[in-house]
Short mmCIF file of C-alpha atoms in Angstrom, two decimals:
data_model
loop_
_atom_site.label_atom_id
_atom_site.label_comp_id
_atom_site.label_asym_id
_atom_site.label_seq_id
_atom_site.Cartn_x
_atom_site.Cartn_y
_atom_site.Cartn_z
CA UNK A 126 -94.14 123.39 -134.25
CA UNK A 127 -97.09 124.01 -136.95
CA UNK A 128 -100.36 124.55 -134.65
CA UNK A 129 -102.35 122.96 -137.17
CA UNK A 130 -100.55 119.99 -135.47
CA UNK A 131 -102.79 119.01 -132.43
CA UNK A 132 -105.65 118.94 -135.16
CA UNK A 133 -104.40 116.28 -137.42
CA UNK A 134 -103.01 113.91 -134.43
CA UNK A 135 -106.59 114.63 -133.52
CA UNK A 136 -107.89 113.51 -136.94
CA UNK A 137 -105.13 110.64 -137.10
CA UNK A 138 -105.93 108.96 -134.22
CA UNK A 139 -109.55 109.52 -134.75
CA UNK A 140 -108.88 107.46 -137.87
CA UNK A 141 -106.96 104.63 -136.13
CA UNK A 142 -110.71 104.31 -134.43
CA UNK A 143 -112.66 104.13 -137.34
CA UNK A 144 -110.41 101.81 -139.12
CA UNK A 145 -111.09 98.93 -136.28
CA UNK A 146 -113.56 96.16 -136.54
CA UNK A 147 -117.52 97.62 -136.75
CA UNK A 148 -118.57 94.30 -135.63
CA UNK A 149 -117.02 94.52 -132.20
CA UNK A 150 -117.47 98.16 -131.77
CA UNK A 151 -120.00 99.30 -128.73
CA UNK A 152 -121.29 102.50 -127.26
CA UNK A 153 -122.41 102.83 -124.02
CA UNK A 154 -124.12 105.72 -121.97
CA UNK A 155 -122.92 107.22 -118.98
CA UNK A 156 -124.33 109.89 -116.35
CA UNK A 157 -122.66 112.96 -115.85
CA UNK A 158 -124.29 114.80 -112.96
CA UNK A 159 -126.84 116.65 -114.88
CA UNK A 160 -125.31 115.44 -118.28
CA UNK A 161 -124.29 112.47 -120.69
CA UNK A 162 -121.16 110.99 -121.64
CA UNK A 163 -121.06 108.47 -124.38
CA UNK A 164 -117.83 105.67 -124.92
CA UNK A 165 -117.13 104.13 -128.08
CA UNK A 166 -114.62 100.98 -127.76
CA UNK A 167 -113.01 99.36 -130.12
CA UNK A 168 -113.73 96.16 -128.96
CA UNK A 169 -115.48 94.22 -125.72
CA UNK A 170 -112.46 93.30 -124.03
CA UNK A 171 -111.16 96.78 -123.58
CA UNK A 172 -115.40 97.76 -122.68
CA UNK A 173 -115.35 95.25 -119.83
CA UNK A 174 -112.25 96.43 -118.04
CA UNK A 175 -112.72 99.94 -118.51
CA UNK A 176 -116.49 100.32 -117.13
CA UNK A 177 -116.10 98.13 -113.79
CA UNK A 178 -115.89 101.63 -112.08
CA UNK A 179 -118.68 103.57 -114.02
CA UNK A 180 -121.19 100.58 -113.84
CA UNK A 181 -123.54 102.39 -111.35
CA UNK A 182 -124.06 104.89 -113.75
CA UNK A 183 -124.65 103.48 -117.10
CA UNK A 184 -128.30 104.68 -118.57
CA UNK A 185 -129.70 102.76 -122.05
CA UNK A 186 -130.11 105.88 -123.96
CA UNK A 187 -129.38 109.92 -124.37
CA UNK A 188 -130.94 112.09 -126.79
CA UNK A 189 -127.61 114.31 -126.86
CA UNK A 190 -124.15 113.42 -124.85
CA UNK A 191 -122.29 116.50 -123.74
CA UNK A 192 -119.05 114.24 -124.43
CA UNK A 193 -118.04 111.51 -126.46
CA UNK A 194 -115.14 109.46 -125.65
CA UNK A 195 -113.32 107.31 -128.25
CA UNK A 196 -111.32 104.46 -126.52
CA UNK A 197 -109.48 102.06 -128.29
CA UNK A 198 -106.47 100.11 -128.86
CA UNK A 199 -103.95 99.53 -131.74
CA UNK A 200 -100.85 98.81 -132.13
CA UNK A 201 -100.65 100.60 -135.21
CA UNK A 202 -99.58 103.78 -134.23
CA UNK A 203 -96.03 103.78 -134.44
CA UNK A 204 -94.83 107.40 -133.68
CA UNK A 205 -96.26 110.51 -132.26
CA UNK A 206 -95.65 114.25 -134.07
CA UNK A 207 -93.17 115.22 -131.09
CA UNK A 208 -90.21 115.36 -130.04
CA UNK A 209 -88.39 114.06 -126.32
CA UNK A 210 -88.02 117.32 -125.14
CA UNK A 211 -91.84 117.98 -125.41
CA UNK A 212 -93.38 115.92 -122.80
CA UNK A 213 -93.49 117.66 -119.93
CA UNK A 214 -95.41 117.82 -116.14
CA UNK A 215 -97.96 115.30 -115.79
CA UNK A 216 -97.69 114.07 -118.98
CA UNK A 217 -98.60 117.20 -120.70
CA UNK A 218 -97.26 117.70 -124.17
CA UNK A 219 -96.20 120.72 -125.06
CA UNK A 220 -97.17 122.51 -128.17
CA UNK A 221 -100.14 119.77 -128.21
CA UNK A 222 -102.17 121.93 -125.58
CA UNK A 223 -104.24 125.03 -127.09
CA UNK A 224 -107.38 126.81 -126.29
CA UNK A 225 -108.69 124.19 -128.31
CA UNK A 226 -106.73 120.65 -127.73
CA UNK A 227 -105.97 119.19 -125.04
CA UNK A 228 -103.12 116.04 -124.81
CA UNK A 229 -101.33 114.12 -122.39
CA UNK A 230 -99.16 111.09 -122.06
CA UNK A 231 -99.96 108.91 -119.30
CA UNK A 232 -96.88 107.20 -117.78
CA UNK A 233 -97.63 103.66 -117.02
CA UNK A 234 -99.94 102.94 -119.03
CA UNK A 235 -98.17 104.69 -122.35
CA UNK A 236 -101.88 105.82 -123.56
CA UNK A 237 -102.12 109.01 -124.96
CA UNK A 238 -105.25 111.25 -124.51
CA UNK A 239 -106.71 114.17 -126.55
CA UNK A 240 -109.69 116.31 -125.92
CA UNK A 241 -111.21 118.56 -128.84
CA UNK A 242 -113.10 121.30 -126.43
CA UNK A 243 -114.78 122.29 -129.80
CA UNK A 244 -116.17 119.27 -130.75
CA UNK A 245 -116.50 117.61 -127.14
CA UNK A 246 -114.76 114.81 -128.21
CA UNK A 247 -112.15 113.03 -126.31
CA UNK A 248 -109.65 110.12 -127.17
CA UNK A 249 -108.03 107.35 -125.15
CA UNK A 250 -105.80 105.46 -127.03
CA UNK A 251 -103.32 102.93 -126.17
CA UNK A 252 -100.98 100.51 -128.09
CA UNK A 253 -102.44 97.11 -126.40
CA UNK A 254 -105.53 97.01 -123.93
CA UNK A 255 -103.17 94.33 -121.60
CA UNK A 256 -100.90 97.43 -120.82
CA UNK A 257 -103.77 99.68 -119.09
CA UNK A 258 -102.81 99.26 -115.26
CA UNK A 259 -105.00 97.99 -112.65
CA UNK A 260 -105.25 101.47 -111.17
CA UNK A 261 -106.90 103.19 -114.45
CA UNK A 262 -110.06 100.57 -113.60
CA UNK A 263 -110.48 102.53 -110.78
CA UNK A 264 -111.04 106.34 -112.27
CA UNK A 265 -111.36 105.56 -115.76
CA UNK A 266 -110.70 109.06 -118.24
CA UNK A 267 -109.90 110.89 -115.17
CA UNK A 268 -108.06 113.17 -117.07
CA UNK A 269 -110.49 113.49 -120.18
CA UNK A 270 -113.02 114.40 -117.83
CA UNK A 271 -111.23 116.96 -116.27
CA UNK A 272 -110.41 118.87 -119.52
CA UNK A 273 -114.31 118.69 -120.47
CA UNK A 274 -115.27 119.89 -117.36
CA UNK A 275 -113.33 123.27 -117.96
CA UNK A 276 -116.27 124.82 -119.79
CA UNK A 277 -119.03 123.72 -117.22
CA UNK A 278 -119.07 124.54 -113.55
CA UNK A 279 -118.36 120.52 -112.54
CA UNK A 280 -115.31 119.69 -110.88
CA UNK A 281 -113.68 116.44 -111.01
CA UNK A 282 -112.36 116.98 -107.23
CA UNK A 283 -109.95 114.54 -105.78
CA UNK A 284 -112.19 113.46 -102.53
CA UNK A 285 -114.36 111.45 -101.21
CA UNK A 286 -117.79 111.49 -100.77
CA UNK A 287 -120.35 110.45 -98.12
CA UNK A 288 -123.73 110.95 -97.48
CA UNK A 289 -126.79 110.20 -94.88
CA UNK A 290 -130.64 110.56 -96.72
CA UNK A 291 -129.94 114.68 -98.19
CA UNK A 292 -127.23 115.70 -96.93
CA UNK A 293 -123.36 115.18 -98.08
CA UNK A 294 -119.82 115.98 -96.60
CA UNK A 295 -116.86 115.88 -98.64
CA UNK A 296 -114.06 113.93 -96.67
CA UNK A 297 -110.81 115.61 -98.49
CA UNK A 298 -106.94 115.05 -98.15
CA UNK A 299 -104.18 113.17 -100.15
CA UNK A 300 -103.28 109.77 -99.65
CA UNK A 301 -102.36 108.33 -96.43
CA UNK A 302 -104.74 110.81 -94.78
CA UNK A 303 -107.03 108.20 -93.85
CA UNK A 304 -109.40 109.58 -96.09
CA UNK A 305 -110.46 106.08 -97.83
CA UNK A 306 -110.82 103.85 -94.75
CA UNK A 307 -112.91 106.66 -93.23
CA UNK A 308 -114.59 106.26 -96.07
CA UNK A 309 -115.07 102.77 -96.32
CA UNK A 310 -115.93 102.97 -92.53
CA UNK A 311 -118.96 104.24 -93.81
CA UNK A 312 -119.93 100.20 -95.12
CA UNK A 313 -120.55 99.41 -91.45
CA UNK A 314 -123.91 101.86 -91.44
CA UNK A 315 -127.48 101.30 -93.09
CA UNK A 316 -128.09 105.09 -92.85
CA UNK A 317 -124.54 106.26 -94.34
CA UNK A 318 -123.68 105.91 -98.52
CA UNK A 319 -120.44 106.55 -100.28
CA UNK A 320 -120.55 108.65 -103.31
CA UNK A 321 -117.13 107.77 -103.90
CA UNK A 322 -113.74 107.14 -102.42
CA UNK A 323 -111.26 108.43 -104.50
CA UNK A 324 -112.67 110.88 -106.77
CA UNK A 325 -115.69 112.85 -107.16
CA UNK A 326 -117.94 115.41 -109.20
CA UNK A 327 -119.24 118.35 -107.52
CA UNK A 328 -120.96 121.37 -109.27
CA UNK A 329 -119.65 123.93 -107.93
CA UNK A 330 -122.33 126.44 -108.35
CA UNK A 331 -125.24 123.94 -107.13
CA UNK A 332 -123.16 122.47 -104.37
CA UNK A 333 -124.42 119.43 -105.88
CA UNK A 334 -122.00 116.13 -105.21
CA UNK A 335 -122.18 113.44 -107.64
CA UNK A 336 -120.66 110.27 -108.04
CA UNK A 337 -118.38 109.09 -110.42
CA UNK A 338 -116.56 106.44 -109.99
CA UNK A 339 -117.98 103.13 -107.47
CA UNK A 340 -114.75 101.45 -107.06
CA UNK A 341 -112.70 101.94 -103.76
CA UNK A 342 -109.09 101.34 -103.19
CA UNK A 343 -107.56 99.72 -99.87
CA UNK A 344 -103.71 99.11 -98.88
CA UNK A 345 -103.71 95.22 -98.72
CA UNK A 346 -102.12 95.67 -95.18
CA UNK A 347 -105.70 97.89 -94.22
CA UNK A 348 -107.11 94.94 -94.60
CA UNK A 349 -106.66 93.09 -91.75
CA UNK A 350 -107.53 96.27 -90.00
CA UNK A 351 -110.87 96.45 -91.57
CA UNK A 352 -111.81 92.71 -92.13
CA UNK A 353 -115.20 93.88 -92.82
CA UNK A 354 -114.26 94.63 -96.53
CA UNK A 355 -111.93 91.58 -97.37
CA UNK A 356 -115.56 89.73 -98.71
CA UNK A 357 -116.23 92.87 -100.81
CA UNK A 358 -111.98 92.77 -102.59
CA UNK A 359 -111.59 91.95 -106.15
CA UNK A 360 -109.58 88.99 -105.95
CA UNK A 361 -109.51 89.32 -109.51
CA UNK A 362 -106.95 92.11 -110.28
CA UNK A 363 -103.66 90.47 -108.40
CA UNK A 364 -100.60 92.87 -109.39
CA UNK A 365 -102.89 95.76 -107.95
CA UNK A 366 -100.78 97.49 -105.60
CA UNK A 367 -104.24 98.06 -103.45
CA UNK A 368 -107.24 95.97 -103.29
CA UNK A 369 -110.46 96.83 -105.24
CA UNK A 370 -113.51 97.11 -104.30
CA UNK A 371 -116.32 97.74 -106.92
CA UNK A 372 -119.39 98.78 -104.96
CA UNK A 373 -121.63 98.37 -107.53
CA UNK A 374 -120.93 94.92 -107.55
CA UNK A 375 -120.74 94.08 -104.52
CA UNK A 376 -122.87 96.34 -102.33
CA UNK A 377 -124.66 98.75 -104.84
CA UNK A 378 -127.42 99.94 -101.97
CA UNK A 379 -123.88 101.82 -100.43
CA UNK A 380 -123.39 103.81 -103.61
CA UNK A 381 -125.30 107.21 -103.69
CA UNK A 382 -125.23 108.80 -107.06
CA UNK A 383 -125.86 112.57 -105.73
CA UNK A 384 -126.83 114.64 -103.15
CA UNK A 385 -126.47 117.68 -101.90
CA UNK A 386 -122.70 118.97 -100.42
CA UNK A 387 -123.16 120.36 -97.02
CA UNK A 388 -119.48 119.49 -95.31
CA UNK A 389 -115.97 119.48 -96.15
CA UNK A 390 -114.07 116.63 -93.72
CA UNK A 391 -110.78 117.42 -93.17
CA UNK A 392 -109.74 113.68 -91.67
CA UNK A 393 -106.44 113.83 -89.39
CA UNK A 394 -104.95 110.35 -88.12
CA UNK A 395 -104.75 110.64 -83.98
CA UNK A 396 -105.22 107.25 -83.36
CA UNK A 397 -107.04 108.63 -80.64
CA UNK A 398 -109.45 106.79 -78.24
CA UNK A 399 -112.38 108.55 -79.75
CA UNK A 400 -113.28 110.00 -82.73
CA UNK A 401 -113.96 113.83 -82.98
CA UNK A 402 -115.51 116.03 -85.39
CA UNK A 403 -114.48 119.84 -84.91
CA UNK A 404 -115.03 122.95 -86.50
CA UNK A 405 -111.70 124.19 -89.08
CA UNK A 406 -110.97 126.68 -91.33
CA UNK A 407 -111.84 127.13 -95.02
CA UNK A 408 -108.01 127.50 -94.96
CA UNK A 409 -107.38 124.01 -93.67
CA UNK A 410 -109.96 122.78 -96.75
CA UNK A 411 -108.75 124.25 -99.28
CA UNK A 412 -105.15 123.22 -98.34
CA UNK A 413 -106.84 119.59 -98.20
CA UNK A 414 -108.89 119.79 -101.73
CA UNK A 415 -106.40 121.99 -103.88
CA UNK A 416 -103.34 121.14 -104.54
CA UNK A 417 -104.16 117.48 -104.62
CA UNK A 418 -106.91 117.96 -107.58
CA UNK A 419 -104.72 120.67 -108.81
CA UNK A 420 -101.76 118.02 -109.12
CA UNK A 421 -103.04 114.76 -110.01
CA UNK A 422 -104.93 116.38 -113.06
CA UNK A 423 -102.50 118.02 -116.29
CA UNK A 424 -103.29 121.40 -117.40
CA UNK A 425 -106.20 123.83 -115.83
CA UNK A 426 -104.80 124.45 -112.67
CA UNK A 427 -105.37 127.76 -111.94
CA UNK A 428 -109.14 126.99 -113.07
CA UNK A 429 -109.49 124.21 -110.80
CA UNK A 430 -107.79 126.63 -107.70
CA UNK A 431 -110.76 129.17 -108.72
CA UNK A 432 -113.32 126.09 -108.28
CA UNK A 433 -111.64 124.58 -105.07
CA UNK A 434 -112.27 128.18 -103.76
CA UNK A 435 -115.31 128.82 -104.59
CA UNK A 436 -116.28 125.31 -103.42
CA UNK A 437 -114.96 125.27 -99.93
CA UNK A 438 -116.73 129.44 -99.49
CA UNK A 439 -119.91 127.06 -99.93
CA UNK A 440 -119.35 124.57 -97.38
CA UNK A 441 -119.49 123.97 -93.57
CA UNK A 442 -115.55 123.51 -92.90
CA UNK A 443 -114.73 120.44 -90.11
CA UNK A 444 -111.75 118.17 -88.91
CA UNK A 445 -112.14 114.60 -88.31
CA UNK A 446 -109.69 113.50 -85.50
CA UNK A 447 -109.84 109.76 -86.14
CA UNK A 448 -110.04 107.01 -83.80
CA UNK A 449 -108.53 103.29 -84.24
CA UNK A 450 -111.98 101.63 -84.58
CA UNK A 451 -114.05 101.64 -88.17
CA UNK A 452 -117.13 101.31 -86.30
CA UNK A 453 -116.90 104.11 -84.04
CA UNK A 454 -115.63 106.48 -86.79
CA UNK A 455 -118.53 105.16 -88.79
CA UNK A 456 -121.34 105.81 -85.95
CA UNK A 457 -119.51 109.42 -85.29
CA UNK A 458 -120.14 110.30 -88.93
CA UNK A 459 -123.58 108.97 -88.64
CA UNK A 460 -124.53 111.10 -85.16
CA UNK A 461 -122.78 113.89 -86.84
CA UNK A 462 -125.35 113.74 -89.84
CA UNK A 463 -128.56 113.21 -87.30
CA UNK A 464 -127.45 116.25 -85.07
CA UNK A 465 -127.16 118.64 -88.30
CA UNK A 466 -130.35 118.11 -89.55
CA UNK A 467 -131.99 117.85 -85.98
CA UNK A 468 -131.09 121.96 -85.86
CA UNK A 469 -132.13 122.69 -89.61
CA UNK B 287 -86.91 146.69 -104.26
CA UNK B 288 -90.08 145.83 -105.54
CA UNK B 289 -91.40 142.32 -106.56
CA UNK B 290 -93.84 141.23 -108.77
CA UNK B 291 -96.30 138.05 -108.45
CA UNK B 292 -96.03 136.21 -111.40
CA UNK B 293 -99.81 134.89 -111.30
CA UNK B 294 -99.35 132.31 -114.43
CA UNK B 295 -97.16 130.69 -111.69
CA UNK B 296 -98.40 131.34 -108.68
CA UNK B 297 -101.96 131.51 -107.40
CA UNK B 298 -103.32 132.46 -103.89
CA UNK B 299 -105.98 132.96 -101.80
CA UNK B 300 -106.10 135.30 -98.54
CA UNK B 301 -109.01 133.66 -95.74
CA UNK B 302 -109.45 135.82 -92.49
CA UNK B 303 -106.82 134.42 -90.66
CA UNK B 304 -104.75 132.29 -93.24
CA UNK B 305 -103.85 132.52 -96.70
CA UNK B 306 -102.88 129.76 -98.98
CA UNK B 307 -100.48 130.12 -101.87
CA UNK B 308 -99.93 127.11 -104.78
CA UNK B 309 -96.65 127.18 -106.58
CA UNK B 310 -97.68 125.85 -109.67
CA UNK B 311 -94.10 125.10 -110.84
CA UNK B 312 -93.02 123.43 -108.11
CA UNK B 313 -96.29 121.55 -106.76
CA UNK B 314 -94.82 123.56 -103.55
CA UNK B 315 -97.94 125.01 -101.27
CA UNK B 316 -97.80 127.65 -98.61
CA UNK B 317 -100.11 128.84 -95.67
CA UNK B 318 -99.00 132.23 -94.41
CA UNK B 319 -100.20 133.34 -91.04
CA UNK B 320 -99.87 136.54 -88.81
CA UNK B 321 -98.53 139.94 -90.75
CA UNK B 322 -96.97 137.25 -93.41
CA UNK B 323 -100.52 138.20 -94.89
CA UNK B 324 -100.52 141.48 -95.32
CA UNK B 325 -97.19 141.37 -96.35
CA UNK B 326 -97.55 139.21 -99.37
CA UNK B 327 -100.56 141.36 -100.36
CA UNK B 328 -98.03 144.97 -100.12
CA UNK B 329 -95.55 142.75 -102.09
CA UNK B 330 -97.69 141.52 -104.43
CA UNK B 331 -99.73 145.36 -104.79
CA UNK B 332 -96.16 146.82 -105.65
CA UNK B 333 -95.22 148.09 -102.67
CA UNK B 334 -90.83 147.66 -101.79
CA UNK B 335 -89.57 145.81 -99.10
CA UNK B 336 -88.58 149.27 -97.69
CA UNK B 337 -91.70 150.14 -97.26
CA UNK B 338 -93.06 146.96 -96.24
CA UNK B 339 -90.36 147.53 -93.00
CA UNK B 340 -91.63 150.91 -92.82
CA UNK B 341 -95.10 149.84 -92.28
CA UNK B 342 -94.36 146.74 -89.89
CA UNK B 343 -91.09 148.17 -88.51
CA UNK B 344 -89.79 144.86 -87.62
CA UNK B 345 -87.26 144.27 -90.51
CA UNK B 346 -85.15 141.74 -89.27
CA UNK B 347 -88.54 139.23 -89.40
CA UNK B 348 -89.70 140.98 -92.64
CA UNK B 349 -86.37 140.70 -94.32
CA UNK B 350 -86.16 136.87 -93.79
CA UNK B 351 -89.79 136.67 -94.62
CA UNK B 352 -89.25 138.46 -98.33
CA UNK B 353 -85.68 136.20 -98.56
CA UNK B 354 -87.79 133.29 -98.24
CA UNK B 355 -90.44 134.38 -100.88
CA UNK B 356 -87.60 134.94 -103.28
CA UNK B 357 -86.29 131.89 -102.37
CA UNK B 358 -89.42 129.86 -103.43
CA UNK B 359 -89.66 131.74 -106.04
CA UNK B 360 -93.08 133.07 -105.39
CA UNK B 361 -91.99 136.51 -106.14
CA UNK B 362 -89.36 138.18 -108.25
CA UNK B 363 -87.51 141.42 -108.27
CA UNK B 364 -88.83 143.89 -110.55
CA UNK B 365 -89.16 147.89 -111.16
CA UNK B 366 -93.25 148.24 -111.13
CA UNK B 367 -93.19 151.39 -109.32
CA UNK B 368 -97.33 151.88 -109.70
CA UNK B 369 -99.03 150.44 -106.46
CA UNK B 370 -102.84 149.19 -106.61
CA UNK B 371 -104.96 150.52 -103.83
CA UNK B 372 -105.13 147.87 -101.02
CA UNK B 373 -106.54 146.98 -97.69
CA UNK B 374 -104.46 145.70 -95.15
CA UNK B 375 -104.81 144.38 -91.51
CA UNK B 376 -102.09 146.94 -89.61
CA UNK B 377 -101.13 145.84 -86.55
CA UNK B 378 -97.87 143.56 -86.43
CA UNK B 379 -98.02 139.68 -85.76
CA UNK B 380 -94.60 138.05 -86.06
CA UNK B 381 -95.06 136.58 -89.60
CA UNK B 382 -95.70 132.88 -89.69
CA UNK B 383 -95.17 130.97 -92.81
CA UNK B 384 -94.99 126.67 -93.51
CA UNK B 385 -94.16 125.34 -96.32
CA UNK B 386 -95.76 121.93 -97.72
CA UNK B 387 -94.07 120.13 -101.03
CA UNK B 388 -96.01 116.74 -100.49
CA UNK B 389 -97.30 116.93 -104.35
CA UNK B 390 -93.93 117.94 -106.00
CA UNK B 391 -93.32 113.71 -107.01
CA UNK B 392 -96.85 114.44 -108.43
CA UNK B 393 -95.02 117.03 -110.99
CA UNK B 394 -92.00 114.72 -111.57
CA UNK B 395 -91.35 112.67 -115.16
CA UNK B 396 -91.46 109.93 -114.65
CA UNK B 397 -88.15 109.03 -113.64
CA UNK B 398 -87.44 105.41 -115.29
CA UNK B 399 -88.34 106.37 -119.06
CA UNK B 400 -86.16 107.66 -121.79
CA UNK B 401 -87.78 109.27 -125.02
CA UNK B 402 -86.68 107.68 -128.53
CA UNK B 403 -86.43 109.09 -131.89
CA UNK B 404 -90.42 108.50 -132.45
CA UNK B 405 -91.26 109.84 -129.41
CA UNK B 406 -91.99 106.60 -127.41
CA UNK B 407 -90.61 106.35 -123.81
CA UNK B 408 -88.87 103.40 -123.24
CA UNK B 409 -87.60 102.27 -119.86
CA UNK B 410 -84.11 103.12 -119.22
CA UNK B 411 -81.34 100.39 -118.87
CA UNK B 412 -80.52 99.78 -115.43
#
């Protein structure tokens, strides 16, 4: 396969941007920890849907974006320059990923993604808006993101985030580890904010957490567990699998957009009468962080190992036995916070 | 027999007590306890089994330990006969070694599509 290939899909699809109507073409701004990301769409329907999630962090202007993200749809684009036997883990095409460009396939939604790491530029497209899936509302160019933050010391970490006044603990694990209830527990307290539920930014040198993305994701049967967030639900978005919960929309005072990471939070279900927070291992993080980020993301594995490691060196390593009750894990959290700073 | 790490493949990190290995073919992850430690890092710094059993003396535990390692494909035979300097913890604990393959569906095609002739997946008939 001609390597000159990746470049003109790049250029093609590019194209297949311009070409689309200027009058309903829109830019918006977005925060990136310390930097900017800027979104061209094609067209307000596909701006709407795709933003829900980065609402809480949309500024008017930026002199300079450290990304620019081109997301469109058209159904134009009739065949890609590869073959079957090219797609391969996570979506990742093969001979479509250099130094320079990055691409993927995402199944379910069929949208195909490119990243330029020369020219910062990254490309969503997909052949009709209607076939993005409720879930891609909820982390938005995930996978974009993750390719541009190769070059920086940001890491698009698959965690959670929570935070009292400075201080922030990561609460880590894949799903079904009771990571977003615990979470979402964290609703129930004035003093306690979420950075995120599902994914979040953390600079890695800094220890700086930031957040990304405001929506939170609930099995329907949680619900009736936590009743508490059944007001806050999208009732919207139907065929989702999980309800949604935009905080932004519905209780933006909850969403902290950074703070400084002190903890990692290894949660462990116990259904135990109490809730307990002990001291772990960095082991036990990084086996909680790692191969979760390392897996849901294509490409840059080994890079993103380097950062988990680095990342969990930095932090104060713990294991949150959980109780049954939301409250109780909630007001553990918060105690937790008071006595750490109490001793600083 | 020597082995060799294939680092494109696999990565690893050694804590004080623990180390944690990523199979990034697989999606397959590791936590080796006890001399399983120090064994991976004579392993992966060239050193043979034979001298591994030398070292530890307990070859039986060793033996099934490397078997397994070859077996996940985490190491590979090879005939490196240079060995790096290295600093290992001596004294013998019965290697301990769990393995953890909740992200391999994470690596998986997905499983309902079929590629056509442009390159589109299309669901495959049921």
């Amino acid at each position: 396969m001609n390597a000159s290939h990746p470049e003109q899909f790049f250029k093609t699809l590019k194209a297949l941007y311009s070409s689309s109507s200027t009058r309903q073409r829109s830019a918006v701004h977005v925060r990136l920890a310390e930097s900017f990301l800027t979104i061209h769409f094609s067209r307000p329907e596909i701006k709407a849907y795709m933003l829900s999630s980065l609402s809480h962090i949309l500024i008017d202007n930026v002199h300079s974006a450290a990304i620019t993200i081109y997301c469109f749809d058209s159904p134009l684009l009739t065949t890609f320059p590869w073959q079957g036997q090219n797609y391969g883990v996570q979506g990742a095409i093969e001979g479509f990923n250099t130094p320079r460009f990055q691409t993927a396939y995402q199944h379910g939604s069929g949208a195909v993604m490119m990243y330029d790491h020369d020219t910062k530029e990254g490309i969503y497209w997909v052949k009709d808006f209607n076939d993005i899936p409720y879930w891609e509302r909820s982390f938005p160019f995930r996978t974009i993101l993750h390719w541009w933050s190769r070059d920086t010391t940001l890491l698009l970490l698959h965690a959670a985030g929570i935070a009292q006044k400075y201080s922030s603990a990561l609460l880590s694990g894949k799903s079904g580890s009771g990571k977003s209830s615990t979470t979402l527990s964290c609703l129930l307290r004035d003093d306690l904010q979420i950075a995120g539920d599902d994914y979040v930014l953390v600079d890695t040198e800094t220890s700086m957490l930031y957040s990304l993305y405001n929506c939170a994701k609930v099995e329907w049967d949680n619900l009736e567990r936590l009743d508490f967030l059944k007001p806050l639900v999208d009732r919207n978005i139907k065929e989702a699998e999980k309800a949604m919960i935009f905080m932004h929309d519905t209780c933006t005072e909850k969403v902290m957009q950074k703070s400084r990471l002190d903890y990692a939070f290894v949660p462990v279900v116990c259904k135990a009468n109490k809730t307990t927070i002990v001291e772990c291992t960095e082991a036990e993080v990084l086996k909680s962080i790692a191969p979760t980020t390392m897996f849901q993301l294509p490409s840059g594995q080994t890079e993103t190992f380097k950062k988990c490691i680095a990342l969990t060196k930095k932090l104060k390593p713990y294991r949150i036995e959980l109780g049954t009750e939301a409250s109780e894990i909630a007001a553990v959290i918060s105690e937790f916070f008071i006595q750490k700073r109490q001793v600083l | 027999m020597t082995y060799t790490i294939d680092t494109n493949k696999v990565v690893s990190e050694i804590f004080n007590d623990e180390a944690v290995i990523v199979n990034l073919a697989s999606g397959a992850y590791y936590s080796f306890k006890g001399s399983a430690i120090a064994i991976w890092q004579l392993i992966g710094a060239g050193y043979s089994d034979q001298e591994v059993i030398e070292q530890f003396k307990d070859s039986e535990s060793i033996n099934q330990f490397i078997a397994f390692l070859v077996q996940e494909n985490l190491i590979t035979t090879s005939d490196v006969t240079v060995k790096e300097p290295i600093t290992i913890d001596l004294q013998f604990v019965r290697p301990e070694y769990k393995k953890y393959d909740d992200m391999k569906d994470l690596l998986l095609l997905d499983p309902i599509h079929e590629v056509d002739q442009t390159g589109w997946p299309h669901k495959k008939a049921e």
